[in-house]
């Protein structure tokens, strides 16, 4: 006998039968004990049209995810920042209408779908979501910044998406040339990596799953390959290993970072040494500590190079101005500022760099004082 879902609340004739079939105990004091698996029909908080729109949107983004052409952004400020950069989302999922008021005007082509809290929790992989998620189309490789410093970051066997995303954010913040990953590095476009990078992926060229030998083959001969090691790592063939503040980064550099567990593969060092100058650096720390987090180490070294390169450009600019003074007794300030386009951007990152003095011969002699 099929008993209607709520019949037991009103018909005493079926209470006992309903309790025996669906409950281990009908009452506990004055509280009705419901079964573990609900027998009540599902009730949607929105109409059928909205539900169909949700299903269609989910089908679209699942297809895009399989093709690897979509980026999921779950933070309101990140969504606003990307829209300021002229990136419009293809879909926006939201829980409450007022959330849309905090996002710039969406284009007519954007599909807006209201969902429940439970559905939003299924869409996102964060515990405390902000009630909104936008789906952006993955951009083609970003155009290089004309003021980028000659530093390429290569990530080898880094499996944690949070660490990888943080490195992308640091590289974009220091205006690096690009970020390249090996075949065994995590996908940089995963939601966790995008979240850790604060969507900095849209500000820097990213090339994924490239073999190191192919990268070296296309790298100019005057570039230096820098391998970042932990303090206690023993390098084969007793190659020297310098503290990072003693290394000369004021030159075009390919900087290689490995995972905290395995470090940089020795095969990569052998490939690079055949055609390029190789240096090995580490960040000094207390001996009781095994190693630093790879994203923190990358941030330190990336901005160390940015600082040294800014100082080099500033010295070259001052030298050219002094020559012009001696020959013409007047200086065209506009031409000097044009030649130092890179310096203007980087000096904002390092406002105290003019307090470091150099003897004009050894760049590192001044940097070591810091």
XYZ file of N, CA and C in Angstrom, residues 125-326:
606
model
N 34.494 24.551 -5.370
C 35.174 23.609 -4.488
C 35.659 24.262 -3.202
N 35.132 25.460 -2.885
C 35.499 26.127 -1.637
C 34.376 25.948 -0.628
N 34.741 25.901 0.646
C 33.742 25.683 1.693
C 32.874 26.917 1.916
N 33.487 28.088 1.963
C 32.764 29.331 2.214
C 32.767 30.177 0.941
N 31.859 29.854 0.036
C 31.808 30.588 -1.220
C 31.154 31.954 -1.010
N 31.311 32.836 -1.967
C 30.779 34.189 -1.889
C 29.429 34.341 -2.594
N 28.848 33.221 -2.971
C 27.525 33.274 -3.581
C 27.526 33.633 -5.046
N 28.692 33.557 -5.693
C 28.751 33.881 -7.103
C 29.918 33.134 -7.743
N 29.748 32.739 -8.992
C 30.824 32.132 -9.764
C 30.654 32.525 -11.221
N 31.737 32.995 -11.825
C 31.711 33.407 -13.228
C 32.593 32.479 -14.047
N 32.169 32.219 -15.275
C 32.922 31.371 -16.193
C 33.442 32.253 -17.328
N 34.763 32.347 -17.438
C 35.397 33.137 -18.491
C 36.015 32.195 -19.525
N 36.078 32.662 -20.736
C 36.775 31.907 -21.769
C 38.281 32.068 -21.566
N 38.986 30.962 -21.623
C 40.436 31.016 -21.451
C 41.043 31.827 -22.594
N 41.855 32.827 -22.283
C 42.416 33.650 -23.354
C 43.491 32.905 -24.123
N 43.720 33.352 -25.341
C 44.900 32.879 -26.057
C 46.117 33.386 -25.297
N 47.297 32.929 -25.667
C 48.494 33.341 -24.945
C 48.560 34.859 -24.912
N 48.661 35.414 -23.706
C 48.667 36.863 -23.544
C 49.857 37.471 -24.278
N 49.655 38.689 -24.791
C 50.748 39.396 -25.428
C 51.774 39.796 -24.384
N 53.039 39.738 -24.736
C 54.101 40.074 -23.801
C 54.045 41.560 -23.457
N 54.334 41.851 -22.207
C 54.412 43.236 -21.756
C 55.666 43.875 -22.338
N 55.507 45.044 -22.968
C 56.660 45.700 -23.588
C 57.698 46.104 -22.551
N 57.284 46.264 -21.305
C 58.204 46.643 -20.234
C 58.586 45.460 -19.352
N 58.392 44.234 -19.852
C 58.704 43.045 -19.048
C 60.212 42.904 -18.858
N 60.584 42.377 -17.707
C 61.997 42.108 -17.454
C 62.362 40.769 -18.101
N 63.618 40.572 -18.499
C 64.005 39.327 -19.189
C 64.162 38.160 -18.211
N 63.049 37.731 -17.652
C 63.038 36.599 -16.724
C 61.903 35.660 -17.100
N 62.251 34.417 -17.422
C 61.268 33.375 -17.701
C 61.287 32.390 -16.535
N 60.112 32.075 -16.010
C 59.980 31.154 -14.882
C 59.547 29.793 -15.414
N 60.324 28.753 -15.077
C 60.009 27.385 -15.511
C 59.699 26.548 -14.271
N 58.530 25.889 -14.262
C 58.088 25.089 -13.128
C 58.190 23.610 -13.469
N 58.973 22.872 -12.685
C 59.215 21.455 -12.946
C 58.612 20.597 -11.838
N 57.637 19.793 -12.177
C 57.032 18.799 -11.271
C 56.417 19.423 -10.019
N 55.816 20.579 -10.158
C 55.101 21.196 -9.040
C 53.646 20.748 -9.104
N 53.210 20.018 -8.107
C 51.897 19.358 -8.142
C 50.808 20.130 -7.393
N 51.168 21.031 -6.521
C 50.183 21.752 -5.712
C 49.682 22.970 -6.484
N 48.373 23.019 -6.726
C 47.816 24.115 -7.521
C 47.924 25.453 -6.802
N 47.850 25.437 -5.468
C 47.987 26.688 -4.724
C 49.373 27.294 -4.869
N 50.410 26.449 -4.764
C 51.783 26.939 -4.943
C 52.002 27.449 -6.365
N 51.506 26.703 -7.348
C 51.684 27.100 -8.741
C 50.994 28.434 -9.026
N 49.782 28.601 -8.504
C 49.058 29.848 -8.713
C 49.752 31.035 -8.065
N 50.317 30.832 -6.871
C 51.035 31.914 -6.192
C 52.260 32.343 -6.987
N 52.964 31.396 -7.604
C 54.130 31.733 -8.418
C 53.704 32.542 -9.646
N 52.586 32.167 -10.264
C 52.088 32.943 -11.396
C 51.780 34.373 -10.971
N 51.204 34.525 -9.814
C 50.869 35.867 -9.308
C 52.124 36.705 -9.075
N 53.158 36.088 -8.508
C 54.414 36.813 -8.273
C 55.088 37.174 -9.585
N 55.083 36.239 -10.548
C 55.711 36.501 -11.845
C 54.997 37.630 -12.576
N 53.671 37.645 -12.503
C 52.919 38.724 -13.139
C 53.169 40.053 -12.435
N 53.271 40.012 -11.098
C 53.497 41.234 -10.345
C 54.852 41.869 -10.601
N 55.843 41.049 -10.911
C 57.186 41.558 -11.191
C 57.407 41.804 -12.677
N 56.381 41.641 -13.491
C 56.461 41.864 -14.941
C 57.467 40.938 -15.607
N 57.397 39.644 -15.284
C 58.271 38.672 -15.939
C 57.835 38.459 -17.387
N 58.728 37.868 -18.165
C 58.436 37.641 -19.581
C 57.337 36.603 -19.759
N 57.429 35.472 -19.056
C 56.423 34.418 -19.188
C 56.621 33.367 -18.111
N 55.646 32.460 -18.004
C 55.720 31.304 -17.114
C 55.546 30.054 -17.973
N 56.444 29.079 -17.790
C 56.398 27.830 -18.555
C 56.354 26.667 -17.576
N 55.589 25.630 -17.901
C 55.516 24.456 -17.037
C 55.961 23.216 -17.801
N 56.430 22.227 -17.038
C 56.823 20.936 -17.611
C 55.595 20.050 -17.779
N 55.814 18.868 -18.333
C 54.703 17.943 -18.561
C 54.100 17.436 -17.265
N 54.875 17.439 -16.187
C 54.426 16.848 -14.923
C 54.016 17.895 -13.893
N 53.835 19.127 -14.320
C 53.377 20.178 -13.420
C 51.862 20.305 -13.509
N 51.233 20.685 -12.409
C 49.781 20.803 -12.348
C 49.287 21.833 -13.369
N 48.058 21.636 -13.826
C 47.444 22.575 -14.765
C 47.262 23.932 -14.081
N 47.836 24.969 -14.655
C 47.773 26.297 -14.045
C 46.392 26.936 -14.148
N 45.497 26.342 -14.949
C 44.173 26.925 -15.112
C 43.120 26.232 -14.251
N 43.537 25.365 -13.343
C 42.587 24.772 -12.404
C 42.019 25.863 -11.491
N 40.780 25.698 -11.004
C 40.187 26.734 -10.149
C 41.054 27.103 -8.949
N 41.716 26.106 -8.328
C 42.557 26.408 -7.170
C 43.751 27.269 -7.540
N 44.347 27.013 -8.702
C 45.490 27.818 -9.146
C 45.055 29.224 -9.528
N 43.918 29.331 -10.205
C 43.409 30.657 -10.576
C 43.069 31.462 -9.326
N 42.500 30.787 -8.324
C 42.147 31.466 -7.079
C 43.400 31.948 -6.352
N 44.442 31.143 -6.297
C 45.682 31.539 -5.621
C 46.399 32.666 -6.361
N 46.241 32.698 -7.675
C 46.897 33.738 -8.478
C 46.079 35.006 -8.570
N 44.885 35.019 -7.981
C 43.997 36.179 -8.091
C 43.782 36.543 -9.560
N 43.666 35.513 -10.402
C 43.417 35.682 -11.839
C 44.531 36.433 -12.542
N 45.765 36.349 -12.025
C 46.903 36.987 -12.693
C 47.274 36.282 -13.991
N 46.649 35.133 -14.258
C 46.891 34.408 -15.507
C 46.618 35.279 -16.735
N 45.724 36.253 -16.589
C 45.348 37.089 -17.716
C 46.345 38.222 -17.951
N 47.393 38.296 -17.121
C 48.359 39.401 -17.208
C 49.726 38.971 -17.705
N 49.949 37.674 -17.881
C 51.275 37.187 -18.242
C 51.142 35.997 -19.192
N 52.000 35.890 -20.198
C 51.939 34.716 -21.094
C 52.247 33.430 -20.332
N 51.442 32.404 -20.565
C 51.618 31.101 -19.913
C 51.696 30.025 -20.990
N 52.742 29.196 -20.895
C 52.922 28.080 -21.832
C 53.033 26.800 -20.993
N 52.170 25.845 -21.245
C 52.117 24.643 -20.418
C 52.593 23.398 -21.167
N 53.068 22.443 -20.354
C 53.438 21.108 -20.828
C 54.508 21.150 -21.915
N 55.526 21.973 -21.729
C 56.630 22.045 -22.688
C 57.833 21.291 -22.138
N 58.466 20.511 -22.978
C 59.653 19.780 -22.570
C 60.818 20.753 -22.412
N 61.646 20.513 -21.400
C 62.729 21.444 -21.092
C 63.725 21.570 -22.245
N 63.972 20.493 -22.932
C 64.920 20.547 -24.051
C 64.405 21.456 -25.161
N 63.090 21.484 -25.380
C 62.526 22.377 -26.389
C 62.652 23.835 -25.970
N 62.494 24.086 -24.673
C 62.639 25.453 -24.169
C 64.081 25.930 -24.338
N 65.043 25.078 -23.983
C 66.459 25.440 -24.103
C 66.844 25.654 -25.567
N 66.268 24.860 -26.453
C 66.602 24.988 -27.872
C 66.187 26.354 -28.421
N 65.130 26.936 -27.881
C 64.655 28.230 -28.355
C 65.187 29.398 -27.523
N 65.916 29.101 -26.457
C 66.428 30.156 -25.585
C 67.685 30.777 -26.193
N 67.772 32.105 -26.295
C 68.986 32.744 -26.833
C 70.227 32.342 -26.052
N 71.359 32.293 -26.733
C 72.594 31.811 -26.114
C 73.096 32.712 -24.999
N 72.740 33.990 -25.033
C 73.235 34.904 -24.006
C 72.406 34.860 -22.723
N 71.393 33.990 -22.664
C 70.592 33.860 -21.447
C 71.279 32.892 -20.477
N 71.097 33.147 -19.186
C 71.618 32.278 -18.137
C 70.495 31.412 -17.580
N 70.807 30.152 -17.302
C 69.824 29.240 -16.703
C 70.150 29.105 -15.220
N 69.202 29.486 -14.381
C 69.395 29.474 -12.924
C 68.533 28.377 -12.307
N 69.173 27.445 -11.604
C 68.454 26.372 -10.909
C 68.367 26.723 -9.426
N 67.150 26.712 -8.906
C 66.924 27.054 -7.499
C 66.877 25.770 -6.686
N 67.786 25.663 -5.722
C 67.895 24.465 -4.896
C 67.616 24.807 -3.437
N 67.313 23.781 -2.643
C 67.196 23.988 -1.204
C 68.590 24.056 -0.596
N 68.676 24.560 0.610
C 69.981 24.810 1.223
C 70.789 23.531 1.390
N 70.144 22.417 1.697
C 70.876 21.189 1.961
C 71.075 20.280 0.765
N 70.654 20.695 -0.414
C 70.770 19.839 -1.597
C 72.228 19.718 -2.036
N 72.646 18.490 -2.315
C 73.994 18.245 -2.838
C 73.902 18.153 -4.356
N 74.609 19.033 -5.040
C 74.553 19.083 -6.502
C 75.600 18.146 -7.081
N 75.241 17.348 -8.102
C 76.212 16.438 -8.723
C 77.416 17.197 -9.291
N 78.542 16.476 -9.374
C 79.790 17.021 -9.925
C 80.321 18.205 -9.122
N 79.827 18.344 -7.893
C 80.316 19.384 -6.988
C 80.252 20.782 -7.605
N 79.187 21.045 -8.331
C 79.010 22.370 -8.912
C 78.754 23.383 -7.795
N 79.257 24.619 -7.947
C 79.075 25.619 -6.892
C 77.618 26.022 -6.736
N 77.264 26.410 -5.526
C 75.904 26.845 -5.216
C 75.993 28.142 -4.407
N 75.408 29.209 -4.907
C 75.546 30.524 -4.313
C 74.311 30.907 -3.518
N 74.493 31.659 -2.401
C 73.330 32.315 -1.786
C 72.733 33.292 -2.793
N 71.425 33.414 -2.815
C 70.770 34.177 -3.874
C 71.218 35.630 -3.919
N 71.583 36.228 -2.754
C 71.950 37.644 -2.748
C 73.357 37.880 -3.298
N 74.116 36.800 -3.520
C 75.435 36.948 -4.118
C 75.423 36.694 -5.626
N 74.311 36.244 -6.156
C 74.220 35.942 -7.581
C 73.916 37.208 -8.376
N 74.416 37.241 -9.598
C 74.162 38.366 -10.489
C 72.968 38.037 -11.367
N 71.813 38.617 -11.031
C 70.598 38.377 -11.794
C 70.325 39.493 -12.798
N 71.225 40.443 -12.918
C 71.018 41.573 -13.827
C 71.383 41.170 -15.248
N 70.801 40.097 -15.710
C 71.044 39.565 -17.044
C 69.852 38.687 -17.406
N 69.587 38.479 -18.686
C 68.451 37.623 -19.066
C 68.586 36.230 -18.453
N 67.528 35.764 -17.805
C 67.618 34.530 -17.011
C 66.386 33.658 -17.194
N 66.631 32.363 -17.314
C 65.582 31.349 -17.206
C 65.723 30.725 -15.824
N 64.730 30.925 -14.957
C 64.807 30.468 -13.568
C 63.946 29.219 -13.392
N 64.572 28.142 -12.921
C 63.903 26.839 -12.838
C 63.611 26.503 -11.383
N 62.349 26.183 -11.094
C 61.925 25.797 -9.752
C 61.391 24.373 -9.790
N 61.820 23.555 -8.831
C 61.322 22.194 -8.704
C 60.403 22.063 -7.510
N 59.831 20.894 -7.320
C 58.943 20.665 -6.189
C 59.740 20.580 -4.899
N 59.047 20.777 -3.777
C 59.713 20.702 -2.481
C 60.165 19.284 -2.169
N 59.452 18.303 -2.685
C 59.794 16.915 -2.385
C 60.946 16.375 -3.198
N 60.990 16.724 -4.509
C 62.012 16.154 -5.387
C 63.068 17.164 -5.820
N 62.748 18.444 -5.760
C 63.697 19.435 -6.247
C 63.752 19.435 -7.768
N 64.800 20.052 -8.293
C 64.971 20.128 -9.748
C 65.638 18.845 -10.234
N 65.143 18.310 -11.332
C 65.717 17.093 -11.903
C 67.131 17.349 -12.414
N 68.038 16.400 -12.134
C 69.424 16.533 -12.604
C 69.510 16.478 -14.131
N 68.516 15.856 -14.758
C 68.514 15.793 -16.217
C 68.403 17.192 -16.820
N 67.626 18.052 -16.175
C 67.462 19.406 -16.690
C 68.780 20.168 -16.643
N 69.538 19.964 -15.568
C 70.827 20.646 -15.434
C 71.786 20.197 -16.541
N 71.754 18.909 -16.860
C 72.622 18.399 -17.910
C 72.242 18.945 -19.278
N 70.935 19.092 -19.523
C 70.476 19.637 -20.809
C 70.898 21.092 -20.965
N 70.729 21.878 -19.900
C 71.029 23.308 -19.987
C 72.516 23.584 -20.102
N 73.349 22.793 -19.414
C 74.798 23.056 -19.379
C 75.482 22.839 -20.726
N 74.825 22.151 -21.656
C 75.440 21.891 -22.958
C 75.509 23.137 -23.824
N 74.605 24.082 -23.600
C 74.544 25.237 -24.501
C 74.465 26.585 -23.791
N 74.259 26.597 -22.470
C 74.085 27.864 -21.768
C 74.876 27.892 -20.458
N 75.105 29.080 -19.996
C 75.717 29.262 -18.686
C 74.710 28.854 -17.611
N 75.172 28.085 -16.621
C 74.296 27.580 -15.567
C 74.796 28.054 -14.210
N 73.878 28.527 -13.368
C 74.213 28.866 -11.982
C 73.208 28.177 -11.071
N 73.642 27.870 -9.852
C 72.791 27.236 -8.845
C 72.722 28.153 -7.633
N 71.524 28.450 -7.179
C 71.360 29.359 -6.048
C 70.462 28.722 -4.999
N 70.556 29.240 -3.786
C 69.687 28.803 -2.697
C 69.410 29.995 -1.794
N 68.391 29.862 -0.967
C 68.034 30.904 -0.003
C 68.481 30.444 1.375
N 69.426 31.138 2.011
C 69.903 30.713 3.334
C 68.788 30.786 4.383
N 68.758 29.813 5.265
C 67.808 29.811 6.371
C 68.397 28.975 7.502
N 67.742 28.941 8.628
C 68.261 28.214 9.787
C 68.368 26.730 9.441
N 69.388 26.025 9.935
C 69.585 24.621 9.562
C 68.497 23.691 10.076
N 67.760 24.104 11.099
C 66.695 23.246 11.625
C 65.529 23.101 10.648
N 65.459 24.013 9.675
C 64.380 23.985 8.680
C 64.846 23.232 7.450
N 64.025 22.296 6.988
C 64.426 21.478 5.839
C 64.455 22.289 4.548
N 63.391 23.042 4.291
C 63.321 23.843 3.068
C 62.218 24.881 3.215
N 62.189 25.806 2.271
C 61.132 26.808 2.232
C 60.044 26.360 1.265
N 58.869 26.912 1.453
C 57.786 26.669 0.512
C 58.198 27.187 -0.859
N 57.937 26.410 -1.911
C 58.433 26.755 -3.239
C 57.844 28.070 -3.743
N 56.599 28.364 -3.412
C 56.017 29.624 -3.875
C 56.638 30.818 -3.170
N 56.989 30.653 -1.880
C 57.647 31.740 -1.166
C 59.067 31.949 -1.680
N 59.768 30.856 -1.944
C 61.120 30.959 -2.485
C 61.096 31.621 -3.861
N 60.118 31.257 -4.681
C 60.020 31.852 -6.010
C 59.755 33.351 -5.924
N 58.906 33.762 -4.997
C 58.609 35.185 -4.844
C 59.854 35.967 -4.458
N 60.641 35.419 -3.521
C 61.869 36.097 -3.099
C 62.820 36.279 -4.270
N 63.044 35.224 -5.034
C 64.029 35.265 -6.111
C 63.542 36.082 -7.306
N 62.266 36.008 -7.612
C 61.729 36.782 -8.736
C 61.895 38.277 -8.475
N 61.568 38.724 -7.271
C 61.671 40.149 -6.988
C 63.111 40.574 -6.719
N 63.985 39.638 -6.342
C 65.410 39.961 -6.245
C 65.955 40.289 -7.630
N 65.573 39.495 -8.627
C 66.027 39.803 -9.983
C 65.425 41.111 -10.465
N 64.149 41.341 -10.186
C 63.518 42.591 -10.608
C 64.237 43.790 -10.004
N 64.650 43.660 -8.750
C 65.372 44.760 -8.101
C 66.728 44.984 -8.746
N 67.480 43.920 -8.984
C 68.802 44.058 -9.590
C 68.699 44.598 -11.016
N 67.708 44.131 -11.755
C 67.579 44.599 -13.132
C 67.178 46.069 -13.172
N 66.317 46.491 -12.246
C 65.937 47.902 -12.173
C 67.142 48.765 -11.846
N 68.002 48.277 -10.938
C 69.210 49.031 -10.585
C 70.154 49.141 -11.779
N 70.287 48.059 -12.550
C 71.147 48.087 -13.726
C 70.629 49.078 -14.758
N 69.334 49.041 -15.031
C 68.749 49.970 -15.991
C 68.903 51.410 -15.528
N 68.780 51.632 -14.238
C 68.911 52.991 -13.709
C 70.346 53.482 -13.864
N 71.319 52.631 -13.608
C 72.728 53.013 -13.784
C 73.027 53.341 -15.240
N 72.506 52.527 -16.148
C 72.737 52.772 -17.564
C 72.087 54.073 -18.009
N 70.917 54.376 -17.473
C 70.241 55.618 -17.815
C 71.040 56.815 -17.326
N 71.535 56.734 -16.086
C 72.314 57.845 -15.530
C 73.609 58.037 -16.300
N 74.217 56.930 -16.722
C 75.473 57.036 -17.477
C 75.238 57.732 -18.813
N 74.140 57.377 -19.493
C 73.852 57.998 -20.783
C 73.554 59.479 -20.626
N 72.910 59.846 -19.525
C 72.627 61.255 -19.276
C 73.909 62.031 -18.988
N 74.857 61.442 -18.260
C 76.119 62.114 -17.961
C 76.933 62.340 -19.227
N 76.928 61.373 -20.141
C 77.641 61.539 -21.408
C 77.021 62.676 -22.211
N 75.715 62.713 -22.213
C 75.031 63.780 -22.939
C 75.346 65.137 -22.342
N 75.486 65.218 -21.012
C 75.818 66.477 -20.353
C 77.206 66.958 -20.750
N 78.151 66.045 -20.781
C 79.525 66.421 -21.097
C 79.671 66.877 -22.538
